[in-house]
Amino acid sequence: MTLTGDERLCRDIAEFPWAVVSGIGPAPVTVCSDASWSTSRSASRVGEKCFGWVTDTGDAGSGRLPHCPSSRAEYQGIVKALTAVVRRHPGRPVVLLCDSRPALALLRRQGTGREDLDRRLIDGSIRTRWVKGHSGVALNDAADRLCLGTRRILEWSDGADPESRLAELRATVTGELAARLLAGDDAAGVTLTPGTDAEQALAG
């Protein structure tokens, strides 16, 4: 059965914790994570895998992942993103967007060393949503650009400290993301209200 936009909205609202939709609890943070890898023999580090994540509150993170299968790389990027967001926004529910169904399946399995995330997944304070990649979802586009840019910077760093370039990349990606969300340019329906922390991050 195909749901209309209004029906999908009602379904999504029904799935949120009651305190949030009633206005009693804090608003959720929406985060999107992605991963990028290369097997190019022309790269200085063959098979480099990197992750990148962004939120609708102006946060972002990226870095290198250990060598592992592609779905595992996506999953590890998700865990890093959720761990960082929960730490930065304690008490706020989280909505995770991801374009990898295998990675989301791995997340739904309880894992060693991530008991806090498992508890939040069970009690509903972390919700997951699959989105189609490269389909106009602003957060997914930004996460994709961030992980790809991070991988390219790390692959071609030639031993130099890449942190300043990575910081510049994150600032550029989050600034452009905030502009898109403020303009309402997002296929997932995520928008920003003037005066929010993400809008202030754009202004700063």
XYZ file of C-alpha atoms in Angstrom:
204
model
C 0.000 0.000 0.000
C 1.334 3.414 -0.977
C 0.945 6.122 1.648
C 0.304 9.760 0.835
C 2.571 12.434 2.231
C 0.067 13.253 4.995
C -0.328 9.562 5.874
C 3.451 9.131 6.116
C 3.635 12.193 8.358
C 0.936 10.791 10.650
C 2.722 7.441 10.793
C 6.044 9.087 11.633
C 4.441 11.222 14.338
C 2.763 8.168 15.858
C 6.140 6.457 16.145
C 7.810 9.271 18.115
C 7.977 9.116 21.920
C 4.795 10.663 23.368
C 6.653 13.350 25.340
C 8.208 14.695 22.148
C 5.073 14.954 20.001
C 3.082 16.420 22.900
C 5.579 19.245 23.220
C 6.669 18.207 26.708
C 10.014 16.758 25.688
C 12.873 18.247 23.666
C 12.801 18.236 19.869
C 14.679 15.394 18.153
C 18.063 15.795 16.510
C 18.168 14.426 12.960
C 21.504 12.927 11.923
C 22.626 11.353 8.663
C 25.730 9.203 8.313
C 27.513 7.904 5.225
C 30.746 6.125 4.336
C 33.130 6.239 1.371
C 35.820 3.837 0.227
C 38.180 3.423 -2.688
C 40.113 0.545 -4.207
C 41.936 2.763 -6.696
C 45.551 1.734 -7.145
C 46.435 5.342 -7.940
C 45.582 6.436 -4.401
C 48.361 6.700 -1.852
C 46.330 4.521 0.522
C 44.625 1.737 -1.396
C 41.184 0.903 -0.033
C 40.905 3.881 2.340
C 37.519 3.912 4.105
C 36.084 7.026 5.741
C 32.864 8.117 7.427
C 31.034 11.415 7.605
C 27.951 12.559 9.489
C 25.930 15.749 9.810
C 22.934 16.891 11.848
C 20.183 19.447 11.466
C 21.662 21.257 14.487
C 24.933 22.170 12.767
C 27.091 19.324 14.099
C 29.372 17.254 11.882
C 32.147 14.703 12.157
C 34.310 12.619 9.860
C 37.369 10.426 9.929
C 39.100 7.222 8.919
C 37.638 3.741 9.392
C 39.537 0.455 9.743
C 39.584 -1.869 6.742
C 36.363 -3.869 6.679
C 33.524 -4.845 4.299
C 31.523 -1.960 2.863
C 28.353 -2.586 4.892
C 30.462 -2.811 8.039
C 32.055 0.547 7.207
C 28.614 2.131 6.880
C 27.600 0.568 10.195
C 30.709 1.765 12.028
C 30.108 5.267 10.693
C 26.557 5.135 12.088
C 27.773 4.061 15.527
C 30.337 6.879 15.598
C 27.670 9.390 14.544
C 25.082 8.261 17.097
C 27.648 8.110 19.890
C 28.765 11.679 19.167
C 25.228 13.056 18.831
C 24.004 11.410 22.049
C 27.015 12.838 23.880
C 26.502 16.349 22.470
C 22.721 16.390 22.954
C 21.964 14.402 26.120
C 18.276 13.880 26.742
C 17.201 14.653 23.179
C 15.717 11.934 20.960
C 17.570 11.184 17.738
C 16.332 10.377 14.234
C 18.939 8.595 12.103
C 18.794 8.803 8.302
C 20.869 6.302 6.327
C 20.928 5.100 2.718
C 22.311 1.631 3.560
C 19.772 -1.051 4.481
C 22.502 -3.600 5.420
C 24.058 -1.077 7.820
C 20.690 -0.381 9.439
C 20.151 -4.128 9.817
C 23.504 -4.398 11.613
C 22.530 -1.502 13.876
C 19.339 -3.263 14.955
C 21.371 -6.160 16.323
C 22.570 -5.601 19.862
C 26.344 -5.251 19.922
C 29.189 -5.355 22.403
C 30.306 -1.982 23.718
C 27.238 -0.050 22.558
C 24.796 -0.828 25.361
C 23.633 2.793 25.645
C 22.735 2.914 21.951
C 20.932 -0.432 22.212
C 18.885 0.843 25.148
C 17.920 3.961 23.209
C 16.974 1.918 20.145
C 14.747 -0.257 22.320
C 13.021 2.589 24.176
C 12.478 4.598 20.983
C 14.681 7.582 21.796
C 16.718 6.643 18.699
C 14.660 6.069 15.542
C 16.027 4.949 12.187
C 14.832 5.778 8.692
C 16.167 4.536 5.380
C 16.469 7.177 2.654
C 17.387 6.717 -0.970
C 20.876 7.994 -1.703
C 21.360 10.874 -4.163
C 17.634 11.633 -4.125
C 17.655 15.229 -2.901
C 17.723 14.529 0.844
C 19.825 17.437 2.094
C 21.398 15.678 5.075
C 22.242 12.610 2.988
C 23.816 14.769 0.286
C 25.885 16.580 2.923
C 27.005 13.365 4.649
C 27.972 11.898 1.274
C 30.013 14.963 0.375
C 31.684 15.031 3.785
C 32.790 11.385 3.818
C 33.949 11.553 0.190
C 35.877 14.769 0.792
C 37.412 13.348 3.961
C 38.601 10.251 2.120
C 40.196 12.289 -0.648
C 41.955 14.573 1.832
C 43.334 11.632 3.805
C 44.355 9.689 0.697
C 46.359 12.580 -0.678
C 47.719 14.093 2.529
C 51.265 12.790 1.761
C 52.096 12.613 5.452
C 51.070 16.212 6.168
C 48.634 17.014 8.980
C 45.220 17.123 7.243
C 43.216 18.453 10.199
C 42.994 22.069 9.016
C 41.694 20.954 5.618
C 39.213 18.585 7.285
C 37.965 21.375 9.559
C 37.504 23.649 6.544
C 35.608 20.899 4.716
C 33.275 20.323 7.668
C 32.590 24.052 7.993
C 31.803 24.337 4.282
C 29.512 21.297 4.242
C 27.562 22.314 7.360
C 27.195 25.886 6.134
C 25.792 24.797 2.779
C 23.525 22.266 4.509
C 22.094 24.924 6.817
C 21.388 27.155 3.820
C 19.492 24.332 2.081
C 17.456 23.487 5.170
C 16.597 27.126 5.835
C 15.394 27.384 2.239
C 13.237 24.265 2.686
C 15.237 22.448 -0.015
C 15.056 18.908 1.331
C 13.276 15.825 0.001
C 13.061 14.340 3.524
C 11.048 17.278 4.804
C 13.655 18.437 7.341
C 13.546 22.226 7.689
C 15.058 24.789 10.031
C 13.290 27.589 11.837
C 14.987 31.004 11.972
C 16.745 31.405 15.299
C 17.619 27.722 15.734
C 21.121 26.607 16.617
C 21.783 25.421 13.055
C 20.743 28.789 11.631
C 23.009 30.510 14.124
C 25.829 28.188 13.074
C 25.251 29.312 9.487
C 25.432 32.956 10.529
C 28.609 32.329 12.514
